PDB file of C-alpha atoms in Angstrom:
ATOM      1  CA  MET R   1      -4.407  -4.242  -4.195  1.00  0.00           C
ATOM      2  CA  ARG R   2      -1.558  -4.796  -6.651  1.00  0.00           C
ATOM      3  CA  LEU R   3       2.112  -4.266  -5.917  1.00  0.00           C
ATOM      4  CA  LEU R   4       5.469  -5.080  -7.393  1.00  0.00           C
ATOM      5  CA  PHE R   5       7.268  -6.954  -4.621  1.00  0.00           C
ATOM      6  CA  GLY R   6      10.749  -7.913  -5.721  1.00  0.00           C
ATOM      7  CA  GLY R   7      14.468  -8.058  -5.077  1.00  0.00           C
ATOM      8  CA  GLY R   8      14.217 -11.615  -3.776  1.00  0.00           C
ATOM      9  CA  THR R   9      12.051 -14.709  -4.093  1.00  0.00           C
ATOM     10  CA  SER R  10      11.351 -15.598  -0.479  1.00  0.00           C
ATOM     11  CA  VAL R  11       7.978 -15.331   1.231  1.00  0.00           C
ATOM     12  CA  ARG R  12       7.425 -12.414   3.617  1.00  0.00           C
ATOM     13  CA  THR R  13       4.499 -11.719   5.881  1.00  0.00           C
ATOM     14  CA  VAL R  14       3.271  -8.124   5.672  1.00  0.00           C
ATOM     15  CA  THR R  15       0.352  -6.214   7.114  1.00  0.00           C
ATOM     16  CA  LEU R  16      -1.754  -4.162   4.724  1.00  0.00           C
ATOM     17  CA  HIS R  17      -3.364  -1.057   6.204  1.00  0.00           C
ATOM     18  CA  VAL R  18      -6.060   1.151   4.679  1.00  0.00           C
ATOM     19  CA  TRP R  19      -6.826   4.544   6.197  1.00  0.00           C
ATOM     20  CA  THR R  20      -9.014   7.468   5.322  1.00  0.00           C
ATOM     21  CA  ASP R  21      -6.825  10.294   4.020  1.00  0.00           C
ATOM     22  CA  SER R  22      -6.572  13.093   6.550  1.00  0.00           C
ATOM     23  CA  GLY R  23      -4.809  15.404   4.095  1.00  0.00           C
ATOM     24  CA  ALA R  24      -2.023  15.755   6.676  1.00  0.00           C
ATOM     25  CA  LEU R  25       1.241  13.907   7.237  1.00  0.00           C
ATOM     26  CA  ASP R  26      -0.424  11.335   9.495  1.00  0.00           C
ATOM     27  CA  PRO R  27      -3.085   9.196   7.823  1.00  0.00           C
ATOM     28  CA  GLY R  28      -6.688   9.386   8.950  1.00  0.00           C
ATOM     29  CA  THR R  29      -8.761   6.692  10.622  1.00  0.00           C
ATOM     30  CA  GLU R  30      -7.732   3.097   9.941  1.00  0.00           C
ATOM     31  CA  ILE R  31     -10.539   1.266   8.158  1.00  0.00           C
ATOM     32  CA  TYR R  32      -8.771  -2.041   7.486  1.00  0.00           C
ATOM     33  CA  SER R  33      -5.744  -4.029   8.621  1.00  0.00           C
ATOM     34  CA  GLY R  34      -4.924  -7.555   7.486  1.00  0.00           C
ATOM     35  CA  THR R  35      -1.933  -9.877   7.246  1.00  0.00           C
ATOM     36  CA  PHE R  36      -0.769 -11.457   3.973  1.00  0.00           C
ATOM     37  CA  ASP R  37       2.074 -13.721   2.847  1.00  0.00           C
ATOM     38  CA  ILE R  38       3.710 -12.428  -0.346  1.00  0.00           C
ATOM     39  CA  THR R  39       6.281 -14.241  -2.481  1.00  0.00           C
ATOM     40  CA  GLY R  40       8.827 -11.918  -4.060  1.00  0.00           C
ATOM     41  CA  ALA R  41       9.001 -11.741  -7.858  1.00  0.00           C
ATOM     42  CA  ASP R  42      10.796  -9.171 -10.008  1.00  0.00           C
ATOM     43  CA  ASP R  43       8.686  -9.699 -13.103  1.00  0.00           C
ATOM     44  CA  SER R  44       5.051  -9.862 -11.999  1.00  0.00           C
ATOM     45  CA  PHE R  45       2.603  -8.070  -9.753  1.00  0.00           C
ATOM     46  CA  SER R  46       1.440  -9.585  -6.486  1.00  0.00           C
ATOM     47  CA  GLU R  47      -2.230  -9.213  -5.625  1.00  0.00           C
ATOM     48  CA  LEU R  48      -3.722  -8.826  -2.173  1.00  0.00           C
ATOM     49  CA  ASP R  49      -7.391  -9.690  -2.627  1.00  0.00           C
ATOM     50  CA  LEU R  50      -9.665  -7.583  -0.417  1.00  0.00           C
ATOM     51  CA  SER R  51     -12.871  -8.273  -2.331  1.00  0.00           C
ATOM     52  CA  GLY R  52     -14.305 -10.469   0.440  1.00  0.00           C
ATOM     53  CA  MET R  53     -13.177  -8.211   3.292  1.00  0.00           C
ATOM     54  CA  GLY R  54     -15.931  -5.595   3.005  1.00  0.00           C
ATOM     55  CA  VAL R  55     -13.474  -2.695   2.754  1.00  0.00           C
ATOM     56  CA  ARG R  56     -15.386   0.346   1.507  1.00  0.00           C
ATOM     57  CA  VAL R  57     -14.095   3.828   0.811  1.00  0.00           C
ATOM     58  CA  SER R  58     -16.124   6.871  -0.166  1.00  0.00           C
ATOM     59  CA  GLY R  59     -13.385   9.480  -0.529  1.00  0.00           C
ATOM     60  CA  PRO R  60      -9.614   9.828  -0.500  1.00  0.00           C
ATOM     61  CA  PHE R  61      -7.768   6.979   1.224  1.00  0.00           C
ATOM     62  CA  ARG R  62      -4.237   5.758   1.870  1.00  0.00           C
ATOM     63  CA  VAL R  63      -2.751   2.297   1.785  1.00  0.00           C
ATOM     64  CA  GLY R  64       0.344   1.118   3.604  1.00  0.00           C
ATOM     65  CA  ILE R  65       2.477  -1.996   3.762  1.00  0.00           C
ATOM     66  CA  GLU R  66       3.941  -2.770   7.198  1.00  0.00           C
ATOM     67  CA  PHE R  67       7.075  -4.913   7.349  1.00  0.00           C
ATOM     68  CA  THR R  68       8.189  -6.843  10.409  1.00  0.00           C
ATOM     69  CA  ALA R  69      11.795  -7.130   9.203  1.00  0.00           C
ATOM     70  CA  GLY R  70      14.175  -5.343   6.850  1.00  0.00           C
ATOM     71  CA  GLY R  71      15.658  -6.669   3.652  1.00  0.00           C
ATOM     72  CA  LEU R  72      14.370  -8.151   0.439  1.00  0.00           C
ATOM     73  CA  PRO R  73      11.955  -8.828  -1.085  1.00  0.00           C
ATOM     74  CA  SER R  74      10.309  -5.444  -0.709  1.00  0.00           C
ATOM     75  CA  VAL R  75       8.018  -3.042  -2.529  1.00  0.00           C
ATOM     76  CA  ALA R  76       9.633  -1.818  -5.737  1.00  0.00           C
ATOM     77  CA  SER R  77       9.884   1.835  -6.697  1.00  0.00           C
ATOM     78  CA  ASP R  78      10.212   3.731  -9.949  1.00  0.00           C
ATOM     79  CA  THR R  79      11.664   7.062 -10.911  1.00  0.00           C
ATOM     80  CA  ASP R  80       9.558   7.874 -13.970  1.00  0.00           C
ATOM     81  CA  GLY R  81       7.877  10.851 -12.275  1.00  0.00           C
ATOM     82  CA  SER R  82       4.343   9.712 -13.149  1.00  0.00           C
ATOM     83  CA  ILE R  83       3.179   9.936  -9.514  1.00  0.00           C
ATOM     84  CA  SER R  84       4.296  12.515  -6.979  1.00  0.00           C
ATOM     85  CA  ALA R  85       6.968  11.082  -4.709  1.00  0.00           C
ATOM     86  CA  ALA R  86       5.609  13.477  -2.053  1.00  0.00           C
ATOM     87  CA  ASN R  87       2.649  11.079  -1.747  1.00  0.00           C
ATOM     88  CA  ASN R  88       4.852   8.322  -0.359  1.00  0.00           C
ATOM     89  CA  PHE R  89       5.242   8.122   3.402  1.00  0.00           C
ATOM     90  CA  ILE R  90       7.334   6.164   5.879  1.00  0.00           C
ATOM     91  CA  ARG R  91       6.425   5.514   9.491  1.00  0.00           C
ATOM     92  CA  ALA R  92       9.633   5.290  11.474  1.00  0.00           C
ATOM     93  CA  VAL R  93       9.500   3.629  14.880  1.00  0.00           C
ATOM     94  CA  PRO R  94      10.282   5.633  16.893  1.00  0.00           C
ATOM     95  CA  GLY R  95       9.820   8.931  15.094  1.00  0.00           C
ATOM     96  CA  GLY R  96       6.391   8.911  13.458  1.00  0.00           C
ATOM     97  CA  TRP R  97       5.397   9.746   9.885  1.00  0.00           C
ATOM     98  CA  PHE R  98       7.680  11.348   7.282  1.00  0.00           C
ATOM     99  CA  GLN R  99       7.409  12.063   3.567  1.00  0.00           C
ATOM    100  CA  SER R 100       9.772   9.533   2.016  1.00  0.00           C
ATOM    101  CA  SER R 101      11.532  12.252   0.025  1.00  0.00           C
ATOM    102  CA  SER R 102      12.488  14.030   3.278  1.00  0.00           C
ATOM    103  CA  LEU R 103      14.458  10.888   4.232  1.00  0.00           C
ATOM    104  CA  GLY R 104      16.396  10.919   0.960  1.00  0.00           C
ATOM    105  CA  LEU R 105      14.336   8.400  -0.992  1.00  0.00           C
ATOM    106  CA  SER R 106      13.334   9.049  -4.591  1.00  0.00           C
ATOM    107  CA  GLY R 107      10.732   7.483  -6.817  1.00  0.00           C
ATOM    108  CA  ASP R 108       7.277   6.115  -6.210  1.00  0.00           C
ATOM    109  CA  TRP R 109       6.440   2.797  -4.654  1.00  0.00           C
ATOM    110  CA  ILE R 110       4.646   0.546  -7.083  1.00  0.00           C
ATOM    111  CA  ILE R 111       1.473  -0.058  -5.100  1.00  0.00           C
ATOM    112  CA  ARG R 112      -1.863   0.356  -6.868  1.00  0.00           C
ATOM    113  CA  ALA R 113      -5.220   0.245  -5.166  1.00  0.00           C
ATOM    114  CA  VAL R 114      -7.890  -1.119  -7.461  1.00  0.00           C
ATOM    115  CA  VAL R 115     -11.480  -0.135  -6.785  1.00  0.00           C
ATOM    116  CA  THR R 116     -14.818  -1.281  -8.147  1.00  0.00           C
ATOM    117  CA  PRO R 117     -18.050   0.700  -7.940  1.00  0.00           C
ATOM    118  CA  ASP R 118     -20.523  -0.295  -5.241  1.00  0.00           C
ATOM    119  CA  VAL R 119     -23.923   1.285  -5.826  1.00  0.00           C
ATOM    120  CA  ASP R 120     -24.822   0.901  -2.146  1.00  0.00           C
ATOM    121  CA  ALA R 121     -21.823   2.567  -0.477  1.00  0.00           C
ATOM    122  CA  GLY R 122     -19.060   4.280  -2.427  1.00  0.00           C
ATOM    123  CA  VAL R 123     -16.479   1.914  -3.833  1.00  0.00           C
ATOM    124  CA  THR R 124     -15.064  -1.380  -2.658  1.00  0.00           C
ATOM    125  CA  LEU R 125     -11.349  -2.185  -2.670  1.00  0.00           C
ATOM    126  CA  ASP R 126     -10.535  -5.424  -4.420  1.00  0.00           C
ATOM    127  CA  ALA R 127      -7.990  -6.972  -6.737  1.00  0.00           C
ATOM    128  CA  SER R 128      -9.735  -6.662 -10.086  1.00  0.00           C
ATOM    129  CA  VAL R 129      -7.934  -5.596 -13.260  1.00  0.00           C
ATOM    130  CA  GLU R 130      -6.829  -1.931 -13.298  1.00  0.00           C
TER     131      GLU R 130
END
């Protein structure tokens, strides 16, 4: 998993979630959850290495970054229109899931899942080169 995590240089603990994609507002079944420490950097991607975690997907899936506190550093976003902003979601507590655009946010979060083929069972999420 690669993400641009900037706006500050401190270390933040986040939880990475991977779900099947239900095709609805709420994600599908959670297939992975793990905690990572990420150091903010404006000029380089951070990698969350899942290659040894046995995370396998065989169809559409969603990834999410859970924060335990507000502020920076945080996941960066772009406004180049290359990915549909309607594919970005926020889980408000309380409140549930929302499309980020319905809460006034624009742009796409710069989070990229990287997958490698696994001849035995679909594909495996890892942190190899895109």
